[in-house]
CSV table of C-alpha atoms in Angstrom, one decimal:
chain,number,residue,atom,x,y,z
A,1,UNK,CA,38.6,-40.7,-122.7
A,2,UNK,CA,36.1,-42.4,-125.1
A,3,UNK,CA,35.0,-46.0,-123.7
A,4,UNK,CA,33.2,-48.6,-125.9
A,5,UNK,CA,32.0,-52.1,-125.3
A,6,UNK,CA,32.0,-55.2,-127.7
A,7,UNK,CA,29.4,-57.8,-127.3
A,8,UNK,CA,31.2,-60.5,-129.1
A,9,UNK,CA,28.8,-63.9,-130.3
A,10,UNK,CA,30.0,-67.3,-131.6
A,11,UNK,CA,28.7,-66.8,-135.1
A,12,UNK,CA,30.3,-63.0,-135.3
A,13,UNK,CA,33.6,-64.4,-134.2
A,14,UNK,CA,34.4,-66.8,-136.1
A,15,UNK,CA,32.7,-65.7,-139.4
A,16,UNK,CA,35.6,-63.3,-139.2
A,17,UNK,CA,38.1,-66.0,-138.4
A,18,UNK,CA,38.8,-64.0,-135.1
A,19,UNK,CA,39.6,-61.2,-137.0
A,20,UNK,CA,36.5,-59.2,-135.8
A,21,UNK,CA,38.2,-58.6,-131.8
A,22,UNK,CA,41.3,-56.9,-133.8
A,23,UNK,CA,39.3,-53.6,-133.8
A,24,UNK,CA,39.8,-53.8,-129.7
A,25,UNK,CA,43.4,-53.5,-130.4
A,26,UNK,CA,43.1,-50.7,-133.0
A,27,UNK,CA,40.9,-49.0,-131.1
A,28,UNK,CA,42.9,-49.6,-127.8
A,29,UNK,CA,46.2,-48.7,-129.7
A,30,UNK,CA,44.6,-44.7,-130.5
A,31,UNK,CA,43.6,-44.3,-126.2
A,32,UNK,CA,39.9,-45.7,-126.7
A,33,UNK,CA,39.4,-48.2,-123.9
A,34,UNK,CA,37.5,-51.2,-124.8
A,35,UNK,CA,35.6,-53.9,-122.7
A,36,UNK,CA,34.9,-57.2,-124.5
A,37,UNK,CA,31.8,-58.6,-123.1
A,38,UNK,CA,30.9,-62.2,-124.2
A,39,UNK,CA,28.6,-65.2,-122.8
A,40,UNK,CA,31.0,-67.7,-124.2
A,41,UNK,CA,33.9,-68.9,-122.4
A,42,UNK,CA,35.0,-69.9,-126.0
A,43,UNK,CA,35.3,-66.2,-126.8
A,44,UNK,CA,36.4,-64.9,-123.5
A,45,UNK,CA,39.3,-67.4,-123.7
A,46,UNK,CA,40.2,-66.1,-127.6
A,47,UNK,CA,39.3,-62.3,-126.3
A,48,UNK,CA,42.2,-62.8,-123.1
A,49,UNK,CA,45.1,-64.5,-125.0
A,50,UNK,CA,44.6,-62.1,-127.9
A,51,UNK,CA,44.9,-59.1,-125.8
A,52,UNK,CA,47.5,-59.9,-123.7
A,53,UNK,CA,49.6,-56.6,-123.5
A,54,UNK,CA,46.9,-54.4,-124.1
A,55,UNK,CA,45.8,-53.2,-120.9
A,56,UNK,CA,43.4,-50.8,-122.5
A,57,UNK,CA,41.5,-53.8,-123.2
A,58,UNK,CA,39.6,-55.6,-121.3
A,59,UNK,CA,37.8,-59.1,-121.4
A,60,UNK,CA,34.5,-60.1,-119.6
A,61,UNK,CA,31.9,-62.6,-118.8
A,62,UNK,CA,28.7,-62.9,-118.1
A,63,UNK,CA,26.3,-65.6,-117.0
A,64,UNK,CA,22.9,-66.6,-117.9
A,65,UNK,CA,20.4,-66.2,-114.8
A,66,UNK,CA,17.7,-69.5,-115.2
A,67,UNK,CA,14.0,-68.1,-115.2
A,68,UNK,CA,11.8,-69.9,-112.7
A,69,UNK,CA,9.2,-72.4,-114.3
A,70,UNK,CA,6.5,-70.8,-112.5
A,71,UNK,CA,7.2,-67.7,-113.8
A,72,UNK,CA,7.2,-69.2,-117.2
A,73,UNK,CA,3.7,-70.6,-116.2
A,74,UNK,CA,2.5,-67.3,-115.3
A,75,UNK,CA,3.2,-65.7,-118.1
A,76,UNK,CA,1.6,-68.4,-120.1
A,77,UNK,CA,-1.8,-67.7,-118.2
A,78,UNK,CA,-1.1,-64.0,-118.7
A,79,UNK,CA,-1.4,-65.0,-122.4
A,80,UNK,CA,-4.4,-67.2,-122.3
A,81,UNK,CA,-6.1,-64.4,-120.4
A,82,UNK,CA,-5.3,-61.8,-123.1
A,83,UNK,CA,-6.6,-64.2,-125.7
A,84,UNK,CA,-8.9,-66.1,-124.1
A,85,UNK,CA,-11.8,-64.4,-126.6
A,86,UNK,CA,-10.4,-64.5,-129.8
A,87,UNK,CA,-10.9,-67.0,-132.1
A,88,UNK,CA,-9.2,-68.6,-135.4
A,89,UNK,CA,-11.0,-66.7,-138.0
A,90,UNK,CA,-13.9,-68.6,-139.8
A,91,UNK,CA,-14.0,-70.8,-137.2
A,92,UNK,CA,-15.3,-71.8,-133.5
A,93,UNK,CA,-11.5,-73.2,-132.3
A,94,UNK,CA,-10.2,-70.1,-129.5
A,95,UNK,CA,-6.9,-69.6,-130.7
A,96,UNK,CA,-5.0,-69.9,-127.1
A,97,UNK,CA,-6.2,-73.4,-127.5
A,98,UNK,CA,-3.5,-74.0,-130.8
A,99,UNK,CA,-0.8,-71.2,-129.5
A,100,UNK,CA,-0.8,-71.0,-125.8
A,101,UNK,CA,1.3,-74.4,-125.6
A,102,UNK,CA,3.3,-74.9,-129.1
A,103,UNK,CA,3.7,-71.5,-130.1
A,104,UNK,CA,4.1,-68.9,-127.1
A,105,UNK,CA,5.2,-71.1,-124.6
A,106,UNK,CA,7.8,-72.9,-127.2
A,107,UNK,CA,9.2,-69.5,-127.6
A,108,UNK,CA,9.8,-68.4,-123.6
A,109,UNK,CA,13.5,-68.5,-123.0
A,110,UNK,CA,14.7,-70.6,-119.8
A,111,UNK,CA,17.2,-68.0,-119.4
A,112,UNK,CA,17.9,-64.4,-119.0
A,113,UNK,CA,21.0,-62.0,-118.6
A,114,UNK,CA,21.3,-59.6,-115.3
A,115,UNK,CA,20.7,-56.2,-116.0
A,116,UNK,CA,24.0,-54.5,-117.2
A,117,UNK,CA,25.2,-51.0,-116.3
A,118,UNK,CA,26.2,-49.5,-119.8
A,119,UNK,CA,26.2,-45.7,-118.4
A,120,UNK,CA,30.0,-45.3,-118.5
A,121,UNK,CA,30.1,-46.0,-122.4
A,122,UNK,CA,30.8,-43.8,-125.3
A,123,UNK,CA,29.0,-46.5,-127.3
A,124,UNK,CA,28.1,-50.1,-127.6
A,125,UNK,CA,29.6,-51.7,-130.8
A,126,UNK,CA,27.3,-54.4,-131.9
A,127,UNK,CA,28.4,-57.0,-134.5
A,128,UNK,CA,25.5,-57.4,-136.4
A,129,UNK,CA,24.6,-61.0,-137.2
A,130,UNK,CA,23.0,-62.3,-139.9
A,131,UNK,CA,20.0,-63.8,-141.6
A,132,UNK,CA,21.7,-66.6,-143.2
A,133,UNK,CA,23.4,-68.5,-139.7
A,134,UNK,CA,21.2,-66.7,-137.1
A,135,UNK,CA,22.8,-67.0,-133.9
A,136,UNK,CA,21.4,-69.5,-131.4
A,137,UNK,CA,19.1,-68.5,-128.4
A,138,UNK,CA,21.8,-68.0,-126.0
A,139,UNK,CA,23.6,-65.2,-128.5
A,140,UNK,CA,20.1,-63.8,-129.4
A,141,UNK,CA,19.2,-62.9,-125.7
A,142,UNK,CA,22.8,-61.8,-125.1
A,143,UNK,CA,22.1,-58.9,-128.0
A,144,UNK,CA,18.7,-58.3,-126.9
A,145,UNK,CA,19.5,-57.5,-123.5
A,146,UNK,CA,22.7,-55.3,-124.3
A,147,UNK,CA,19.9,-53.5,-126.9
A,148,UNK,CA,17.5,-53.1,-124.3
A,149,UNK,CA,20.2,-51.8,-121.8
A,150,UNK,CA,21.7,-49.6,-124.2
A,151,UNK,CA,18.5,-48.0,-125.5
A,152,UNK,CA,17.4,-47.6,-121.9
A,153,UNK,CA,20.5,-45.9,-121.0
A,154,UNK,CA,20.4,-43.4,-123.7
A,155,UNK,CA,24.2,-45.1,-124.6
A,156,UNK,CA,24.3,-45.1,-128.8
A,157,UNK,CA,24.3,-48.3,-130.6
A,158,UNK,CA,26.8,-48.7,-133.5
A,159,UNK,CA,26.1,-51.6,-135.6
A,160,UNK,CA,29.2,-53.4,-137.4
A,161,UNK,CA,28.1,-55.0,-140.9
A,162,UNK,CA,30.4,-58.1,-141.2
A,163,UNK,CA,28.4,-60.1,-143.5
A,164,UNK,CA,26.7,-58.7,-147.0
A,165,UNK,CA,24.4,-55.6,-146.1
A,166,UNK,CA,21.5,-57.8,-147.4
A,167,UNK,CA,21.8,-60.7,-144.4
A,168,UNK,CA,20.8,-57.8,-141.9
A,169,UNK,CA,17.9,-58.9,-140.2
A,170,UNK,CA,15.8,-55.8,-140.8
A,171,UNK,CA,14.9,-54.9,-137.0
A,172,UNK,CA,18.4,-54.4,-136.3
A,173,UNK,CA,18.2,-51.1,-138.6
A,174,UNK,CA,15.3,-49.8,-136.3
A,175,UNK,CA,17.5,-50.8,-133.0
A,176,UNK,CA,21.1,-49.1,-133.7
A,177,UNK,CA,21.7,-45.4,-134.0
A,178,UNK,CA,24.9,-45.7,-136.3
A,179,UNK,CA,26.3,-48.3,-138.4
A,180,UNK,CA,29.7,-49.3,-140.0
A,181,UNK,CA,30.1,-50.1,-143.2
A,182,UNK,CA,32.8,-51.2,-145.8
A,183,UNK,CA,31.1,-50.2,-149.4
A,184,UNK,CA,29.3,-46.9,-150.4
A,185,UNK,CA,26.4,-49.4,-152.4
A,186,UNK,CA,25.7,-50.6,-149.0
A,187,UNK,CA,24.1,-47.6,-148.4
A,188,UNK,CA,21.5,-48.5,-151.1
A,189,UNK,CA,20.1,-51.2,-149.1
A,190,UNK,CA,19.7,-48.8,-145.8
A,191,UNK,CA,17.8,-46.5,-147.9
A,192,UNK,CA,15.0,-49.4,-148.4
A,193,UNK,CA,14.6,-49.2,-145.0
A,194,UNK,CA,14.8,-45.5,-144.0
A,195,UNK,CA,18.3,-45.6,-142.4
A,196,UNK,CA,19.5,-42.2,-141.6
A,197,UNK,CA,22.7,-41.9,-144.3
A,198,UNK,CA,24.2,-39.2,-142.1
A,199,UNK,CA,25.0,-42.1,-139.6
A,200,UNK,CA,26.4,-44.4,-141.7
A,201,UNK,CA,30.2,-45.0,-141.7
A,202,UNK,CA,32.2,-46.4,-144.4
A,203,UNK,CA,35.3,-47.9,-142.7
A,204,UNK,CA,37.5,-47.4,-145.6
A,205,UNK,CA,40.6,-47.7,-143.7
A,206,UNK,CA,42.0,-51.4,-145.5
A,207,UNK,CA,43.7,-52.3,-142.6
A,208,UNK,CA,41.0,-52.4,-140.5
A,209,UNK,CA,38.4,-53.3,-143.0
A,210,UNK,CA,39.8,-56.4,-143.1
A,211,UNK,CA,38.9,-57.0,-139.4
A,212,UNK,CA,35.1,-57.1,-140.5
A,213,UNK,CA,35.3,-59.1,-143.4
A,214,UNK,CA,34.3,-62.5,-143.7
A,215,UNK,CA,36.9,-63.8,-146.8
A,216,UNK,CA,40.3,-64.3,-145.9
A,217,UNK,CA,42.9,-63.7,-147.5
A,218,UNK,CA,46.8,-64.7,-146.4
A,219,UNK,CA,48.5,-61.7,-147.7
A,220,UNK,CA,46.1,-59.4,-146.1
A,221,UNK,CA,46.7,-61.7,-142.6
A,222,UNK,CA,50.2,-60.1,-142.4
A,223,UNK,CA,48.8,-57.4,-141.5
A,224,UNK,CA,47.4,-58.8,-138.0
A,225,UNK,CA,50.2,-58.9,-136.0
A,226,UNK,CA,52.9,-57.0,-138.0
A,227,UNK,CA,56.0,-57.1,-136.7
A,228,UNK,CA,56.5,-53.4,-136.3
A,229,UNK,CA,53.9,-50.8,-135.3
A,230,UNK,CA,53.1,-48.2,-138.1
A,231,UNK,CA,50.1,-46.0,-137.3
A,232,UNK,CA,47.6,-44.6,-139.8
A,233,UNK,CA,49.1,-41.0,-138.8
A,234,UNK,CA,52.7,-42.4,-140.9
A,235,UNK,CA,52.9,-42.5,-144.9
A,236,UNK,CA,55.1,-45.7,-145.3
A,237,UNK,CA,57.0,-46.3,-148.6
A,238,UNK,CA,58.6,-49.0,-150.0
A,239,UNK,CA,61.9,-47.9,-151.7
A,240,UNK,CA,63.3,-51.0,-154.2
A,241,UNK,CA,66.5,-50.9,-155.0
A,242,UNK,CA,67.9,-51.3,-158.4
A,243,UNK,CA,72.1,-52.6,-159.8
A,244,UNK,CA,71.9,-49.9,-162.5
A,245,UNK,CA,69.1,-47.2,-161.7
A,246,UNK,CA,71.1,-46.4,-158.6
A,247,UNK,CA,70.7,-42.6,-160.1
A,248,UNK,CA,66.9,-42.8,-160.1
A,249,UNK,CA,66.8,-44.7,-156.6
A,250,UNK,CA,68.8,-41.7,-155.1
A,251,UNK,CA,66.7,-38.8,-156.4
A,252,UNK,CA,63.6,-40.6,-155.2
A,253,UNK,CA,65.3,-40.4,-151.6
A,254,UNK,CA,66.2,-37.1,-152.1
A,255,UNK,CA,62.4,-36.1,-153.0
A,256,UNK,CA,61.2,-38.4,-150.0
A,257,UNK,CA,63.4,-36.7,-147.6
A,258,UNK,CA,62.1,-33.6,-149.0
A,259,UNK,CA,58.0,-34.6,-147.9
A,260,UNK,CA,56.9,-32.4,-144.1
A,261,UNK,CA,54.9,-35.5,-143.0
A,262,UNK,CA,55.2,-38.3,-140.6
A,263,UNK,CA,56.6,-41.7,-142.7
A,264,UNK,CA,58.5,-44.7,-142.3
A,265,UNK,CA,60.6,-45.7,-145.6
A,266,UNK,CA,61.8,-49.2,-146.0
A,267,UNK,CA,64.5,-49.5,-148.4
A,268,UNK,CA,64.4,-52.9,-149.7
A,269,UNK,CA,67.8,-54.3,-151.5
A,270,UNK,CA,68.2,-57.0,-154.3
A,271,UNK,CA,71.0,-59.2,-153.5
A,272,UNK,CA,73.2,-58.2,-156.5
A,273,UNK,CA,76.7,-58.5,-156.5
A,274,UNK,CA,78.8,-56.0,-158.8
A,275,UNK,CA,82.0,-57.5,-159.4
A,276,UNK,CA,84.0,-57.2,-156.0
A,277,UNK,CA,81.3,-54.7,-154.5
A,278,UNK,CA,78.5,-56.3,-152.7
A,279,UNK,CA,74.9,-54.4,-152.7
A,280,UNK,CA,75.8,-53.3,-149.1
A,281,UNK,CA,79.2,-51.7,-149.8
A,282,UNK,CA,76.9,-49.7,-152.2
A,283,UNK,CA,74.4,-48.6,-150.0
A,284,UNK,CA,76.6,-48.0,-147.5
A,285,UNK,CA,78.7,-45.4,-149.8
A,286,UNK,CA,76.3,-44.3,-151.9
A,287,UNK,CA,72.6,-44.3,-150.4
A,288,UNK,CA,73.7,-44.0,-146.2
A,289,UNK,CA,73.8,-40.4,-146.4
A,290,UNK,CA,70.3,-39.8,-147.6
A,291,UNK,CA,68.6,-42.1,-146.1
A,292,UNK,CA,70.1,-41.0,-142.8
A,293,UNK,CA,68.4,-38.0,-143.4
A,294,UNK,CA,65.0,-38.7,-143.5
A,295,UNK,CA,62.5,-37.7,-141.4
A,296,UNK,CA,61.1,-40.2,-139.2
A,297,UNK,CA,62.1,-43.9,-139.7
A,298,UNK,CA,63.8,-45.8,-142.2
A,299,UNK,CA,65.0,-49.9,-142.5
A,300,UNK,CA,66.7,-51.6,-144.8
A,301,UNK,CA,65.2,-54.7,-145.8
A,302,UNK,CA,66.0,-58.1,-147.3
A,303,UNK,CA,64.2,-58.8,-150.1
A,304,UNK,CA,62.7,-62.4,-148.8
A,305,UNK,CA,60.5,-60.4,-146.6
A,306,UNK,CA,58.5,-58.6,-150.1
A,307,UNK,CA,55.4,-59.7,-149.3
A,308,UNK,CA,54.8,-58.8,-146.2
A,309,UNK,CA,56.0,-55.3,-146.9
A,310,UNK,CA,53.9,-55.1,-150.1
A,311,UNK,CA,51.0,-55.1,-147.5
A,312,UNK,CA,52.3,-52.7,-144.6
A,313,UNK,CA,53.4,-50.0,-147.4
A,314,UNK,CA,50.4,-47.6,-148.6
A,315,UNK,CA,53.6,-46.5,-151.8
A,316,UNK,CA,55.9,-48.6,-153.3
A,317,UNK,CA,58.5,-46.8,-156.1
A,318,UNK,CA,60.8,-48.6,-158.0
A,319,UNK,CA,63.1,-46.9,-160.9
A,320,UNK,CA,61.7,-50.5,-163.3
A,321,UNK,CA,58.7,-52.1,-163.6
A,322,UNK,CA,58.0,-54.9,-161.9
A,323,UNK,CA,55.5,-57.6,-161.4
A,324,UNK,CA,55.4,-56.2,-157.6
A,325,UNK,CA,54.4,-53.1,-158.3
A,326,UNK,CA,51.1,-55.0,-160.4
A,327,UNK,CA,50.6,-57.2,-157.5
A,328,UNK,CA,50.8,-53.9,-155.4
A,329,UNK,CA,48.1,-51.8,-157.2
A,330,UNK,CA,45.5,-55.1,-157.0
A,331,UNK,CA,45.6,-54.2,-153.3
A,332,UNK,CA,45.1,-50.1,-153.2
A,333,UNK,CA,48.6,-49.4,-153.0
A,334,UNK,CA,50.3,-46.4,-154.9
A,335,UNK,CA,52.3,-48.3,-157.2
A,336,UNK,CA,55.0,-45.9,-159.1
A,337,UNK,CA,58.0,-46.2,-161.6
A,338,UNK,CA,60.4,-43.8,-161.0
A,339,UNK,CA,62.5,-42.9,-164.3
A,340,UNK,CA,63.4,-39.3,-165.0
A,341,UNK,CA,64.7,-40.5,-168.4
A,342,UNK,CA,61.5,-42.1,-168.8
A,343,UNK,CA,59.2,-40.7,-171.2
A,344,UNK,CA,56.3,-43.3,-170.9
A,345,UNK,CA,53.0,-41.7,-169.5
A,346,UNK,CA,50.3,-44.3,-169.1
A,347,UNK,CA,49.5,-47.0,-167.0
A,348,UNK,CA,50.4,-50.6,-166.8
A,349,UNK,CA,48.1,-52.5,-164.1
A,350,UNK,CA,47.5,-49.2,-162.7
A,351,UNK,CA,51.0,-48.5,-162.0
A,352,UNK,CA,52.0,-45.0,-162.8
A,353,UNK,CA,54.9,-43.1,-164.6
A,354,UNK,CA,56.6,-40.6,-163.2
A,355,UNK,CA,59.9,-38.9,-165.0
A,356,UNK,CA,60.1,-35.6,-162.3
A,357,UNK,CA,60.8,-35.2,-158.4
A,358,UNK,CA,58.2,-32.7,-157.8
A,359,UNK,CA,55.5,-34.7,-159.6
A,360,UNK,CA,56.7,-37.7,-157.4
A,361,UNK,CA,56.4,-35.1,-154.4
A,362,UNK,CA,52.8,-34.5,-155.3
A,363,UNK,CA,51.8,-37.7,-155.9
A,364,UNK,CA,53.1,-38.7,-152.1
A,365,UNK,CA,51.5,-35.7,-150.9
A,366,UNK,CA,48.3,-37.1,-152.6
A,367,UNK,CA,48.5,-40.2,-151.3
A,368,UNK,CA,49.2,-39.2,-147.6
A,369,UNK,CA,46.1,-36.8,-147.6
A,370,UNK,CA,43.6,-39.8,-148.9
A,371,UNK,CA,45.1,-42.1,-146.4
A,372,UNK,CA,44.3,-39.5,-143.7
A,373,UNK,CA,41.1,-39.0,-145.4
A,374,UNK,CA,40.3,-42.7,-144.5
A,375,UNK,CA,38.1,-43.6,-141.3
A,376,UNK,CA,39.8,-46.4,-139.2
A,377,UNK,CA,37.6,-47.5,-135.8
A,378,UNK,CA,39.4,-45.0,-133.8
A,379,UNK,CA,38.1,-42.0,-136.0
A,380,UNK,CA,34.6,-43.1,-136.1
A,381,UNK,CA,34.4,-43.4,-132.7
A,382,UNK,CA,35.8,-39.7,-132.7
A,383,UNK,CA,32.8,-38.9,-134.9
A,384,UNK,CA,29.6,-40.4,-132.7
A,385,UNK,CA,31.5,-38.4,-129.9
A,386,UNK,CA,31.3,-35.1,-131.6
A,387,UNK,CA,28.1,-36.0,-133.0
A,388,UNK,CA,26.7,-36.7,-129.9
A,389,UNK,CA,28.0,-33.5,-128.5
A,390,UNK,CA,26.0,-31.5,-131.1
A,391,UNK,CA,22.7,-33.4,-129.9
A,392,UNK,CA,20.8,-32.7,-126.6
A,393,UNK,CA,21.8,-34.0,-123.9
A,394,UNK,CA,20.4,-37.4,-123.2
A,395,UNK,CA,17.8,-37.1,-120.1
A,396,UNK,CA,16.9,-41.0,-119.6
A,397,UNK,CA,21.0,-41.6,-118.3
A,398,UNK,CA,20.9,-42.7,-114.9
């Protein structure tokens, strides 16, 4: 079973909101066990109640060890030594006398971290920070020592880009052997800098994207703790019901119930009343029998919880146009009117037309093969394992 770590700083953490330790769940969720390793109770206390329930998942600590001030002293000496014979150029000053004291010794950390074992890792999943807030000493040794470990262990880096590509600090893309992305022009800037393409990943998978990104945005926070699991592996549609269309609703289930792939269909009613039938007594009689019949799962839903449905569906088909369908599109999702009397073929807000079952049977097969197409955490993890299979062995694991 594939086993990463997460050394989680301040600065990472909450640039994301706390969104960033979601990918421990995601990952967690498709058999990865993850270890969060922090040096801030802050985070560790976040990290714990967050992943209560996930046992795939866990949360550590570790502590600073002080350096001695005689150490610090020696090494100080050390540097005079090496110096001790240059001077400032174009003039008769040695230059241990203006850096021994203010520079080098104003730079020695009071601190260190224990050495860590990181042998039983897949990979270490480094949030990378950035230029613009650099993280304070305490997070900068933290990294550095989990780099040093990890490179000395032979145990593959991954960087994770949460702020723009161009806030890397530039060592950082000489230290890591892969790196997650969200855009293809990211890779741009990784080419000024040599960065091997074939190990970049774009993390194209919306859901999880999100996790990384440093805007927030409320409709996409429904998404964080939904309130019913639906893994990448399902196509989930959003079925809106209509008073008249009931024709068009009910060939759209029959061309759903026709698709050989794992999906969840929500079936979301209107709250019409047609004289002394109610929009239940409707479904019940006229919609039960094909909706029981789909394969996999299926709810009915109250319209009042739209929103948050816009966001957990990947299609949403209705036999009208609606503004929802707009709003859907502006966030990736396959938004479609179905209407086989409808003879309108282009696009409104990128919503498309359909008038036939089978062309609404490929265009949810379509749709089903580019979400699978997408890489979520789990998947790339899948790919540094079989990538590192193809390499050579690495000798310098103890």
């Amino acid at each position: 079973m594939a086993k990463v770590v997460i050394p989680v700083g301040e600065n990472e953490l909450k640039g994301t909101n706390g969104r960033l330790l979601y990918m421990a769940r995601a990952m967690a969720m498709k058999g990865i066990a993850v270890d969060v390793l922090t040096y801030s109770r802050s985070v560790y206390d976040f990290s714990v109640e967050l992943h209560k329930g996930y046992p795939a998942v866990k949360t550590n600590i570790i502590s600073p060890n002080p350096i001695a001030l005689d150490h610090i002293a020696s090494l100080v000496n050390t540097f005079i030594k090496l110096t001790y014979d240059m001077y400032i150029p174009g003039t008769d000053m040695k230059l241990y006398k203006v850096t021994a004291f203010d520079d080098f010794r104003g730079h020695v950390a009071t601190f260190t971290y224990p050495g860590i074992d990181l042998t039983s890792y897949t990979a270490v999943m480094l949030p990378i920070p950035s230029t613009e807030v650099p993280p304070l000493p305490d997070c900068d040794i933290f990294y550095s020592t989990m780099c040093f470990y990890a490179k000395e262990q032979g145990v593959p880096i991954v960087g994770v880009q949460m702020f723009p590509a161009i806030q890397t600090p530039p060592i950082f893309l000489r230290t890591i052997n892969y790196i997650i992305i969200k855009y293809e022009w990211e890779k741009e800037y990784l080419k000024e800098y040599g960065f091997d393409l074939l190990h970049a990943f774009i993390l194209n998978y919306e859901q999880e994207a999100y996790y990384i990104d440093t805007i927030e945005d409320k409709y996409m926070d429904s998404l964080l703790n939904p309130s019913i699991h639906l893994p990448k592996e399902e196509l989930v549609i959003l079925l809106i019901n209509h008073p008249r269309l009931r024709f068009c609703v009910k060939e759209a289930l029959e061309a759903i119930n026709e698709l050989d792939m794992p999906k969840t269909v929500f079936f979301m009613k209107r709250k019409f009343v047609i004289r002394e039938l109610s929009e239940d007594d409707i479904i019940n009689d006229f919609f039960m029998n094909d909706i029981k019949k789909i394969k996999g799962r299926s709810f009915i839903m109250e319209p009042d919880s739209k929103g948050d449905l816009i966001m957990l569906c990947d299609v949403i088909i209705s036999p009208a146009y609606l503004t929802t369908l707009g709003f859907a599109s502006e966030y990736g999702k396959l938004s479609i009117v179905y209407n086989p009397i409808y003879e309108k073929k282009d696009f409104q807000r990128d919503v498309a037309f359909v008038n036939n079952k089978e062309a609404l049977k490929t265009a949810l097969n379509e749709c089903y093969k580019k979400k699978q197409a997408k890489l979520s955490f789990a998947d790339i993890v899948k790919g540094i394992v079989h990538d590192q299979k193809k390499m050579v062995p690495v000798s310098t694991r103890k």
